[in-house]
Amino acid sequence: MNSCLLLLFMLEMTLLWPCLIATENLKTEKAKQPLGSHLRVKRGWVWNQFFVPEEINTTHHIGQLRSDLDNGNNSFQYKLLGDGAESIFTIDERTGDIYAVQKLDREERSLYILRAQVIDITTGRAVEPESEFVIRVSDINDNEPKFLDEPYEAIVPEMSPEGTLVIQVTASDADDPSSGNHARLLYSLLQGQPYFSIEPTTGVIRISSKMDRELQDEYWVIIQAKDMIGQPGALSGTTSVLIKLSDVNDNKPIFKESLYRLTVSESAPTGTSIGTIMAYDSDLGENAEMDYSIEEDDSQTFDIITNNETQEGIVILKKKVDFEHQNQYGIRAKVKNRHVDEKLMKYHAEASSTFIKVQVEDEDEPPIFLLPYYVFGIFEENPHGSFVGTVSATDPDHRKSPIRYSITRSKMFNIDDNGTIITTNPLDREINAWYNLSVTATERYNIQQFSSVPVYIQVLNINDHAPEFSQYYETYVCENADSSQIIQTISAVDRDESIEDHHFYFNLSLEDTNNSSFAIKDNQDNTATILTNRTGFSLQEESVFYISILIADNGIPSLTSTNTLTIYVCDCDENGNTQICRNKEFMLSMGFKRKVITAILICIMVIFGFIFLILCLKQRRKQTLFPEKGEDFRENIFRYDDEGGGEEDTEAFDIVELRSNTIMRECKTRKTTRAEIRSLYRQSLQVGPDSAIFRKFILEKLEEANTDPCAPPFDSLQTYAFEGTGSLAGSLSSLGSAVSDEDENYDYLNELGPRFKRLACMFGSAMQSNN
């Protein structure tokens, strides 16, 4: 009899799940050992598989393990090993009943592999080898469908036809797809009808009705997914889809105003913007771009351009308008989209249009001349006040203001209130053949309104200039000249303008006609030839001939001038070359002398300029040679820090101080001449302290100081020119007066004025008597 491990699975009646028991019998030996014996036959493994429903919250009996050797005497002990043993699953050691003590979730773990072992309690040995078995957690519908890719958003063109794909949504169910219909989903539309529909099994959303973006540009669609194919007890999940409609050009621009009123000033220049019109398009972006154009305008006066930023139509003035000519215009404008697909042309069959009424505003315009410019002609030499021509301007406005005319900067012409131009001075064509004037017309009622017109006056020629030599001729004839010898060819010029080519006629004057020395031949080409009329001339007897030649022009009336031709007689060699021409030499020598005199004068001017420059430099050098003359001498005067020192005393002795006092004060009045003062000064320096000379010098200086308004307000006469024991003049100091000046009479100090009053008291006769 084969021995095997009997596996029993007990299922509670409350559970509807069947229990599947799979057993695998292995071949064993025929010999059977007694229970508890240490010798026993090897047995094969018995595989068992248990199915346990998930979502068990309390302790639940799963099944029982029992050995076929167990006789029910409780001598066997059952043990459970493997994943979840003793934590999730427990076993009754005596009976082999297996229990689930925790909640099981198939979505977390659907399979547990355990091992079972039977031990004899008395011997402590395993009765049966370990046997593995599997516990599978069976699925229940405990997970609802979920949309993992939400939120959903889709864009679809407006006016799309029915059946257009919008988007596909997908839900997932965590339940076991192989277990019944737990994971079989069914999609439905909770919100979005009647514009959208969804395929139940695929989740594809499609358009079920045309939509207009201009009415509504986005839709929220709610989708539901149910498991178990929507059967009772099925779980469900929802998601929302935002569906936006993109714009297509299904709307044409339309004018909301059927009439626009615009105004334009008649003074506005061409190209002026006079107003804007606006059409409205419900589309967006490129689909709303539009172009404006003129549909009806017989006058061709206006045009419309499009502002690409604002999509406005700008009405511009193409031609100037005139209130007096036409004060009102009516035009029709139309508008259409710039980009239209051929499929959508049915929406743009007829363009929208509007009527524009333009009112011209009257402006005070400047006068207008009848012609853009005037050209007049007048003969030269006409007297003062001669008529030249008439210009005319009118006021284009209704009030027709009178016009006043004026000519800008012209001394030769004047104009009256009728626009008549007259001359104010005789005209000379040879001086000025054309005059370019500017005539201004100004309104009398408004002087700010004026306009100008160019006037060109041509001075017409009259034959008022006689012909003359074209150049100065230096003509000579040799003493040995033969008769009929050509000595000069002359020509003439005329300053007048001739309608035809100038033609001149040459003849000798009546006086020279009788002269047989020279003759003239008219060449009929505006030139004439001078010929000798005799043989031989004498330089000593008659060295110069003066011939009067008459030149007549072909003007009307013809004018004739008398021109003098000077002919010099020269001594010529055999070849006819002049050697001696007395008068010519004189003229040449005079010319040479003039050049020499001019050169000499230039040299003299250069020399004088050079001398003047030297004198100026010397004068500047003199002025800067004694800079101490222009300085203030207060520093050099008040020095009381040393006494004496003789000639070696360089600080107290400054001879320049005494000299500078006589030169510095130029604004004071002197009673003595400068030469006398300098002479006394020199004598005082040479002789020494002579009482009479020194006294006179001091008096002179005192007088200068008293009468000098420029003198400083301090005593500038204290000088130490004779200070020091080494000086031949001795000492003037009061320190040595008691010794060296005992016999000196200082009574003259009383005559020196209030400035020397104290010195007079100190050194006068009274003080001497006291001493």
Coordinates of N, CA and C in Angstrom, one line a residue, residues 123 169 180 213 217 348 699:
T123 N 9.9 10.9 19.3 CA 11.3 10.7 18.9 C 12.0 12.0 18.5
V169 N -8.8 58.3 -24.7 CA -8.5 58.2 -23.3 C -8.4 56.8 -22.9
G180 N -12.3 36.5 -14.5 CA -13.7 36.9 -14.9 C -13.6 38.2 -15.6
R213 N -16.3 78.1 -33.3 CA -15.5 78.6 -32.3 C -16.0 80.0 -31.8
D217 N -15.6 78.4 -27.6 CA -14.2 78.1 -28.1 C -13.6 76.9 -27.4
H348 N -16.8 83.7 -48.0 CA -16.3 85.0 -48.4 C -16.8 85.4 -49.8
L699 N 64.6 169.3 0.1 CA 63.4 170.2 -0.1 C 62.7 169.9 -1.4

